[in-house]
Amino acid sequence: MKLNDILTGNHNASEWESKGYELPKFDIKAVREKTADEPTWVHFGGGNIFRAFPAAILNEALNTGKYDRGVIVAETFDFEIIDKAYTPYNNLSLLVSLQSSGTIEKKVIASITEALKADQQFTDWQRLIEIFRKPSLQMISFTITEKGYTYNEADLARGLNPALAMGKVCALLLQRFKAGQLPLTIQSMDNCSHNGDKVKNSVLAYAQRWVNDGLAPAQFLDYLNNQTKITFPWSMIDKITPRPHQLVKEMLAADGFEDNNYIETDKHTFTAPFVNAEEVQYLVIEDNYTNGRPPLHLGGALYTTRDTVDKVETMKVTTCLNPLHTAMALYGCMLGYTLISAEMKDEDLRTFIQKIGYIEAMPVVTDPGVLNPYEFIGAVINRRLPNPFMPDAPQRIAMDTSQKLPIRFGETLKKYIARGLDMSNLILIPLTLAGYARYLKGIKDDGTPFQPSPDPLLTELQAIVAPLEIGKTNQDYSCLKQLYSRTDIFGVNLYETELGKKIEEMVKELYAGKGAVRATLHKYVSAR
């Protein structure tokens, strides 16, 4: 069983289907021909998340028979991905959905029609110019991570031959401008707040420099700022796509699926002809397009307003997912866990995050309307975090905690204050914040050391709690005022709220000695 056999028709469809593989329901060659002549969508970033999510959504839309165009992928960073993960398989891939039940679902993705290297050193660049000059092009999109939207003086100084992704995109937009100021929507699908603005700011930085240096006309800036021509919508994306899993490779090999080799590039990108990803996914997009759009709603994407996208993101980041992650990470590290899925088998930890989300954070959530907050948390607790295929570790999630707390918990506390709500009923959010002072000691509940995860403020914050000793009675805890009064870390000065003293008392319990973390966690979770 090989992917290329599907394209040539040399496969036994009944064999594939009998082994649980869903095959494309559309004419792959016809879609490729139509897309080559009249492309509508170019996506920058050929990594695993793209194949597992945006490309898979389009695959679903094509399966309905209501659309006839695929997506062209352009890689800006790691060109080996094209050579090793796309070209040998004629741009076909296998999506393996990892179910929380421990089973997998398998689907051949055939929506990608071309895979190009987005750089002037390759002949693919001329093909990209050709595509960008086509009136049919509706959208370009990105999964290049937030770092991909950066620019610097050195790259700006390279003129029309930039090396960074946003410079390359701006150079292609200049071609579209020259072709008649054709309309286009520039859509980020990266997991970062107000992502459309990040794309816009970077693109405009290049355009402004080129205008200043006489490399582009002033009208180019007008074109990019004209919202009837160019738009930069926001989106919220949520799906975990880990590197290829050994267990998945073994399952596929047992089926007789031969395209299951691992690929590691020189830039340490880990991929394969198959992509494994969690079953749950969300893509909420601001519906602000100037030249039409691919019907991704047919595959499950939600089109809505910018305000609603913002509400969905706020719901996720401040209530329904990210705070739960942080609470699990801090206590998981102290209790010696190395997998989030294993933590979910711990009744104290599972109940801990469940009550944080449903009871303590939910009262200040704004329901975005398109996604139900209760159902979102339910999916997190019952399907996402317990998934045995997800190798996520509390140590990874605990990275940069000092930068995450003001958003993940501070925003909730600010809403309690702004709405005049009684915070005396809060128990488990304070317990999470108290746990941070205990986590910073780098000593597990059993008394053995651990290395706290990298954080720009780690050394500074560890110095604050340095006077505290685990198991020492009658010690001075006044150093905690220096920690919990910091608005840069907690969003609010906790000592100016009724929570400061409560957190301090919880910290004392957590520092009582070996086993105190478990005992304190169990006590407060049970009380809540």
XYZ file of C-alpha atoms in Angstrom:
528
model
C 0.000 0.000 0.000
C 1.688 3.170 -1.266
C 0.435 6.731 -1.652
C 1.632 7.077 -5.233
C -0.483 4.104 -6.268
C -3.590 6.146 -5.448
C -2.597 8.846 -7.920
C -1.825 6.370 -10.696
C -4.863 4.232 -9.988
C -2.753 1.146 -9.336
C -4.218 0.643 -5.882
C -6.821 -1.789 -4.628
C -9.423 0.572 -3.175
C -11.317 -2.178 -1.396
C -8.132 -3.295 0.363
C -7.401 0.214 1.608
C -10.970 0.744 2.754
C -11.188 -2.651 4.440
C -8.228 -1.612 6.581
C -9.914 1.633 7.610
C -8.313 4.078 5.168
C -10.587 6.786 3.777
C -9.687 7.583 0.173
C -10.363 10.861 -1.689
C -13.836 11.041 -3.215
C -12.861 13.563 -5.891
C -10.971 13.372 -9.168
C -7.438 14.229 -8.045
C -6.055 14.863 -11.535
C -8.973 17.108 -12.508
C -8.537 19.199 -9.347
C -4.815 19.539 -10.055
C -5.389 20.700 -13.623
C -8.031 23.213 -12.559
C -5.828 24.562 -9.768
C -2.801 24.896 -12.028
C -4.758 27.089 -14.437
C -6.875 29.046 -11.929
C -5.305 28.848 -8.464
C -7.274 30.267 -5.554
C -5.134 29.493 -2.504
C -1.414 29.503 -1.706
C -0.301 28.428 1.760
C 3.108 29.310 3.212
C 4.537 26.712 5.587
C 4.607 23.064 4.600
C 4.896 21.562 8.073
C 2.815 18.951 9.818
C 0.102 21.295 11.098
C -0.678 22.421 7.545
C -1.121 18.902 6.207
C -3.081 17.789 9.273
C -5.461 20.754 9.418
C -5.876 23.390 6.646
C -5.102 20.906 3.867
C -7.323 18.289 5.510
C -10.202 20.760 5.813
C -9.912 21.526 2.106
C -9.822 17.784 1.424
C -13.177 17.501 3.179
C -14.570 20.379 1.113
C -13.421 18.683 -2.089
C -15.020 15.418 -0.976
C -18.408 17.139 -0.940
C -18.174 17.708 -4.707
C -19.041 21.387 -4.186
C -15.546 22.715 -4.928
C -12.913 21.988 -7.549
C -9.676 23.732 -6.515
C -6.822 22.512 -4.335
C -4.137 24.372 -2.392
C -0.569 25.160 -3.454
C 1.959 24.990 -0.640
C 5.059 27.184 -0.546
C 7.847 26.496 1.940
C 9.887 29.513 3.062
C 12.282 28.019 5.598
C 13.139 24.309 5.341
C 13.274 23.381 1.660
C 14.125 19.742 2.430
C 10.479 19.323 3.437
C 9.527 19.743 -0.212
C 12.245 17.373 -1.417
C 11.591 14.641 1.138
C 7.981 14.857 2.330
C 6.150 16.179 -0.750
C 7.888 15.411 -4.045
C 8.489 11.657 -3.522
C 4.788 11.169 -2.781
C 3.367 13.511 -5.435
C 2.087 15.796 -2.670
C -0.134 13.095 -1.179
C -0.041 12.349 2.537
C -1.827 10.284 5.145
C -3.590 11.966 8.054
C -3.749 9.790 11.149
C -6.214 11.114 13.734
C -5.257 10.031 17.230
C -8.350 9.196 19.237
C -8.506 9.485 23.020
C -9.786 5.889 23.002
C -6.351 4.731 21.810
C -7.507 3.994 18.255
C -6.601 5.820 15.040
C -8.502 7.054 11.992
C -6.694 7.163 8.634
C -7.424 9.485 5.727
C -5.495 10.096 2.496
C -5.100 13.835 1.872
C -4.978 14.796 -1.802
C -5.928 18.485 -1.692
C -2.342 19.738 -2.161
C -1.725 20.177 -5.879
C 1.768 21.727 -5.979
C 4.635 22.096 -3.496
C 7.047 24.957 -4.167
C 10.219 26.346 -2.633
C 9.572 30.012 -1.911
C 12.963 31.509 -2.574
C 14.525 33.390 -5.480
C 17.324 30.831 -5.807
C 14.871 28.201 -7.097
C 12.972 28.036 -10.380
C 9.824 27.622 -8.251
C 10.012 31.375 -7.613
C 8.961 32.116 -11.188
C 5.969 29.824 -10.757
C 5.010 31.720 -7.585
C 5.225 35.017 -9.462
C 2.970 33.550 -12.141
C 0.451 32.459 -9.512
C 0.477 35.825 -7.743
C -0.287 37.565 -11.018
C -3.394 35.412 -11.570
C -6.745 37.196 -11.017
C -8.184 33.917 -9.668
C -5.966 33.949 -6.533
C -8.144 34.662 -3.507
C -6.106 33.910 -0.409
C -2.622 33.309 0.863
C -2.272 31.817 4.333
C 0.413 30.896 6.839
C 1.439 28.329 9.420
C 5.015 29.484 9.928
C 4.842 30.077 13.722
C 4.820 33.524 15.297
C 8.597 33.785 14.786
C 8.004 33.634 11.034
C 6.438 37.106 11.096
C 9.630 38.807 12.203
C 11.793 41.172 10.182
C 15.075 42.902 10.889
C 17.265 45.655 9.555
C 19.578 43.256 7.746
C 16.738 41.718 5.774
C 15.127 45.077 5.050
C 18.474 46.185 3.633
C 18.455 43.299 1.126
C 15.941 45.188 -0.991
C 13.759 43.113 -3.297
C 15.749 39.951 -2.554
C 14.833 39.317 1.096
C 15.632 36.115 2.975
C 12.891 36.099 5.611
C 9.365 34.843 4.967
C 7.527 38.149 5.210
C 9.972 39.817 2.842
C 9.384 37.100 0.277
C 5.635 37.506 0.642
C 5.932 41.265 0.196
C 7.994 40.749 -2.961
C 5.241 38.533 -4.366
C 2.593 41.085 -3.366
C 4.550 43.677 -5.314
C 4.150 41.421 -8.356
C 0.385 41.279 -7.750
C 0.322 45.060 -7.472
C 2.139 45.388 -10.802
C -0.322 42.961 -12.405
C -3.143 45.487 -11.896
C -3.509 45.947 -8.129
C -5.428 42.681 -7.934
C -7.346 41.961 -4.711
C -6.149 39.347 -2.212
C -6.675 38.277 1.385
C -3.627 37.553 3.546
C -4.725 35.080 6.214
C -2.628 33.943 9.154
C -3.511 30.536 10.583
C -0.836 30.591 13.262
C -1.556 30.183 16.946
C -0.852 33.705 18.147
C -3.052 36.549 19.305
C -4.392 38.943 16.638
C -2.289 37.086 14.093
C -3.510 39.096 11.107
C -1.997 42.236 12.577
C 1.383 40.532 12.916
C 1.395 39.665 9.203
C 0.281 43.163 8.269
C 2.923 44.915 10.366
C 5.734 42.854 8.854
C 4.563 43.211 5.267
C 4.150 46.953 5.659
C 7.638 47.262 7.153
C 9.148 45.844 3.960
C 6.854 47.853 1.704
C 7.635 51.109 3.519
C 11.387 50.486 3.255
C 11.162 49.696 -0.445
C 9.135 52.839 -1.106
C 11.629 54.892 0.893
C 14.514 53.388 -1.073
C 12.824 53.937 -4.416
C 12.401 50.217 -5.087
C 8.591 50.390 -5.151
C 6.146 53.199 -5.953
C 4.244 54.966 -3.179
C 1.048 53.505 -4.612
C 2.223 50.072 -3.448
C 1.682 51.147 0.158
C -1.720 52.558 -0.744
C -2.602 49.223 -2.314
C -1.632 47.258 0.806
C -3.602 49.641 3.018
C -6.703 49.642 0.801
C -9.153 47.283 2.534
C -11.147 46.835 -0.664
C -7.985 45.329 -2.196
C -6.011 43.713 0.633
C -7.195 42.392 4.001
C -5.408 40.769 6.939
C -8.099 38.880 8.890
C -7.606 37.369 12.335
C -8.094 33.706 13.105
C -7.989 31.311 16.042
C -6.503 27.892 15.382
C -6.237 25.037 17.854
C -4.941 21.556 17.092
C -2.011 19.573 18.462
C 0.185 17.936 15.821
C 3.141 16.162 17.427
C 6.063 14.744 15.497
C 5.508 11.283 13.920
C 4.734 8.746 16.633
C 6.511 5.369 16.815
C 3.280 3.589 17.750
C 1.540 5.069 14.706
C 4.397 3.970 12.452
C 4.020 0.415 13.792
C 0.244 0.423 13.313
C 0.585 1.558 9.705
C 3.296 -0.993 8.985
C 1.019 -3.731 10.342
C -1.622 -2.636 7.810
C 0.858 -2.968 4.970
C 1.132 0.814 4.471
C 4.703 1.227 3.233
C 5.128 5.025 3.291
C 5.849 5.162 7.011
C 9.497 6.231 7.133
C 10.661 9.010 9.430
C 12.143 12.160 7.906
C 14.489 14.500 9.756
C 15.903 17.412 7.796
C 19.224 19.162 8.336
C 17.237 21.907 10.081
C 15.778 19.284 12.430
C 12.253 19.312 11.083
C 10.622 16.006 11.999
C 8.037 14.774 9.538
C 6.950 11.724 7.517
C 4.659 10.802 4.618
C 2.028 10.465 7.340
C 0.975 13.114 9.850
C -0.423 12.169 13.238
C -2.591 14.684 15.064
C -5.193 14.861 17.787
C -8.816 14.391 16.799
C -10.114 17.710 18.178
C -9.586 20.850 16.102
C -10.858 24.416 15.789
C -10.323 27.029 13.094
C -12.299 30.237 13.528
C -11.682 32.854 10.831
C -12.659 36.489 10.424
C -14.766 36.570 7.267
C -13.157 39.546 5.537
C -12.191 38.592 1.987
C -11.779 40.845 -1.028
C -11.743 38.317 -3.889
C -13.862 35.444 -2.632
C -12.538 32.521 -0.608
C -12.197 28.744 -0.649
C -15.240 27.198 1.092
C -13.352 25.881 4.111
C -16.594 25.890 6.086
C -17.470 22.736 4.152
C -14.630 21.084 6.047
C -15.441 22.478 9.465
C -13.886 25.953 9.601
C -16.038 28.659 11.172
C -16.298 32.050 9.444
C -17.369 34.920 11.672
C -16.562 38.503 12.720
C -13.270 39.838 14.066
C -14.906 40.494 17.437
C -16.057 36.882 17.659
C -12.600 35.555 16.744
C -11.238 37.667 19.588
C -13.826 36.288 22.017
C -13.044 32.701 21.022
C -9.335 33.267 21.538
C -9.930 34.939 24.901
C -12.159 32.066 25.969
C -9.461 29.545 25.059
C -6.466 31.406 26.468
C -7.973 32.667 29.729
C -10.410 29.910 30.670
C -10.958 26.777 28.657
C -7.484 25.478 27.807
C -4.342 27.451 28.616
C -4.973 28.017 32.362
C -5.729 24.336 32.793
C -2.469 23.493 31.051
C -0.479 25.753 33.375
C -2.130 24.397 36.539
C -1.365 20.835 35.436
C 2.180 21.734 34.451
C 3.181 23.282 37.772
C 1.725 20.542 39.939
C 2.691 17.797 37.503
C 6.355 18.802 37.720
C 6.222 18.832 41.517
C 4.492 15.449 41.645
C 6.980 13.838 39.270
C 4.847 13.420 36.155
C 6.371 13.531 32.684
C 3.199 13.161 30.587
C 0.017 15.220 30.625
C -2.013 12.153 29.653
C -0.711 10.368 32.765
C -1.698 13.329 34.931
C -5.262 12.960 33.702
C -5.417 9.571 35.426
C -4.685 11.314 38.752
C -8.044 12.058 40.338
C -6.766 15.076 42.280
C -5.233 16.695 39.190
C -8.153 15.902 36.919
C -10.655 17.342 39.382
C -8.335 20.299 40.012
C -8.423 21.550 36.431
C -12.041 20.589 35.927
C -13.143 22.797 38.825
C -10.831 25.655 37.780
C -12.501 25.751 34.378
C -16.132 24.974 35.156
C -16.486 26.648 38.552
C -13.935 29.416 39.036
C -13.111 30.800 35.580
C -16.432 30.252 33.822
C -18.359 33.058 35.624
C -16.376 35.730 33.750
C -16.247 34.064 30.322
C -17.913 35.794 27.395
C -19.636 33.145 25.309
C -18.476 33.808 21.707
C -21.610 32.179 20.312
C -19.882 30.008 17.717
C -18.211 27.683 20.257
C -19.782 26.724 23.578
C -17.319 27.246 26.474
C -18.669 24.270 28.439
C -18.347 21.972 25.441
C -14.845 23.303 24.755
C -13.695 22.465 28.294
C -15.437 19.103 28.056
C -13.430 18.239 24.955
C -10.212 19.345 26.670
C -10.791 17.252 29.779
C -12.394 14.177 28.256
C -10.735 13.873 24.851
C -7.673 16.054 24.461
C -5.606 15.895 27.641
C -6.151 12.150 28.332
C -5.146 11.175 24.781
C -2.450 8.462 25.142
C -0.941 9.415 21.780
C -0.175 12.963 22.917
C 3.410 12.976 24.249
C 3.020 16.436 25.771
C 4.902 16.953 29.017
C 4.258 19.283 31.963
C 7.901 20.324 31.689
C 7.285 21.725 28.184
C 4.102 23.506 29.179
C 5.844 25.015 32.227
C 8.285 26.889 29.982
C 8.001 30.690 30.297
C 5.339 30.424 33.006
C 6.105 33.934 34.253
C 5.116 35.255 30.823
C 1.917 33.200 30.682
C 0.390 33.801 34.128
C -0.751 37.409 33.526
C -2.877 36.276 30.577
C -3.949 32.836 31.710
C -4.996 33.874 35.215
C -4.510 37.631 35.517
C -7.174 38.430 32.943
C -9.737 36.325 34.840
C -8.909 38.099 38.102
C -9.173 41.489 36.405
C -12.660 40.587 35.216
C -13.682 39.566 38.725
C -12.501 42.968 39.966
C -14.040 44.955 37.096
C -17.410 43.280 37.558
C -17.364 43.600 41.322
C -17.611 39.844 41.822
C -16.821 38.155 45.121
C -13.343 36.595 44.923
C -13.540 35.011 48.373
C -14.993 31.891 46.743
C -11.891 31.399 44.597
C -9.829 28.487 45.898
C -8.164 26.612 43.069
C -6.965 29.606 41.052
C -5.193 30.867 44.209
C -3.872 27.342 44.751
C -2.366 27.386 41.251
C -0.640 30.689 41.953
C 0.534 29.438 45.346
C 1.949 26.402 43.597
C 4.194 28.677 41.559
C 6.133 29.741 44.663
C 6.636 26.083 45.564
C 7.515 25.086 41.974
C 10.278 27.710 41.850
C 12.211 25.800 44.538
C 12.892 23.005 42.054
C 12.172 20.267 44.583
C 9.576 17.575 43.996
C 7.028 16.556 46.575
C 9.165 13.511 47.426
C 12.128 15.746 48.253
C 14.187 15.044 45.128
C 15.355 17.942 42.932
C 14.070 18.840 39.467
C 15.104 21.541 37.037
C 12.354 24.140 36.512
C 11.689 24.768 32.840
C 13.396 27.642 30.998
C 11.924 31.050 31.777
C 13.419 34.537 31.259
C 12.677 35.439 34.903
C 13.562 32.098 36.474
C 16.788 33.173 38.207
C 15.232 36.393 39.465
C 12.125 34.700 40.856
C 14.031 31.825 42.404
C 16.087 34.393 44.306
C 12.871 35.775 45.825
C 11.834 32.401 47.295
C 15.421 31.403 48.161
C 14.954 32.180 51.906
C 12.149 29.605 52.147
C 12.966 26.050 53.144
C 10.756 23.009 52.719
C 9.853 21.450 56.043
C 11.112 24.319 58.205
C 8.651 25.487 60.826
C 8.053 29.074 61.941
C 9.942 30.607 59.015
C 9.449 34.109 57.685
C 7.260 34.197 54.566
C 7.444 37.967 54.044
C 9.403 37.423 50.805
C 6.136 36.350 49.212
C 4.945 39.957 49.155
C 7.779 40.710 46.745
C 6.538 37.920 44.455
C 2.766 38.225 44.606
C 2.649 42.003 44.338
C 4.172 41.869 40.850
C 1.592 42.886 38.279
C 3.936 41.925 35.433
C 3.619 38.294 36.482
C 0.110 37.979 37.875
C -1.715 40.756 36.044
C -2.760 42.321 39.348
C -1.115 43.074 42.688
C -2.538 40.121 44.584
C -1.928 41.850 47.923
C -4.286 44.599 46.834
C -6.991 41.953 46.528
C -8.391 39.558 49.094
C -6.338 36.754 47.544
C -2.874 37.790 48.745
C -3.141 36.443 52.286
C -5.050 33.363 51.108
C -2.270 32.485 48.657
C 0.341 33.086 51.338
C -1.362 30.605 53.688
C -1.532 28.047 50.881
C 2.185 28.494 50.193
C 2.906 27.747 53.856
C 0.985 24.481 53.532
C 2.828 23.541 50.332
C 6.178 24.121 52.070
C 5.283 22.015 55.140
C 7.487 19.073 54.111
C 7.562 15.925 52.002
C 4.107 15.013 50.723
C 2.754 18.487 51.447
C 2.064 19.265 47.787
C -0.160 16.217 47.411
C -1.842 16.765 50.770
C -2.567 20.440 50.064
C -3.797 19.746 46.549
C -6.145 17.001 47.776
C -7.417 19.152 50.639
C -8.448 22.114 48.506
C -9.700 20.126 45.536
C -11.949 18.133 47.862
C -13.130 21.279 49.624
C -14.073 22.959 46.334
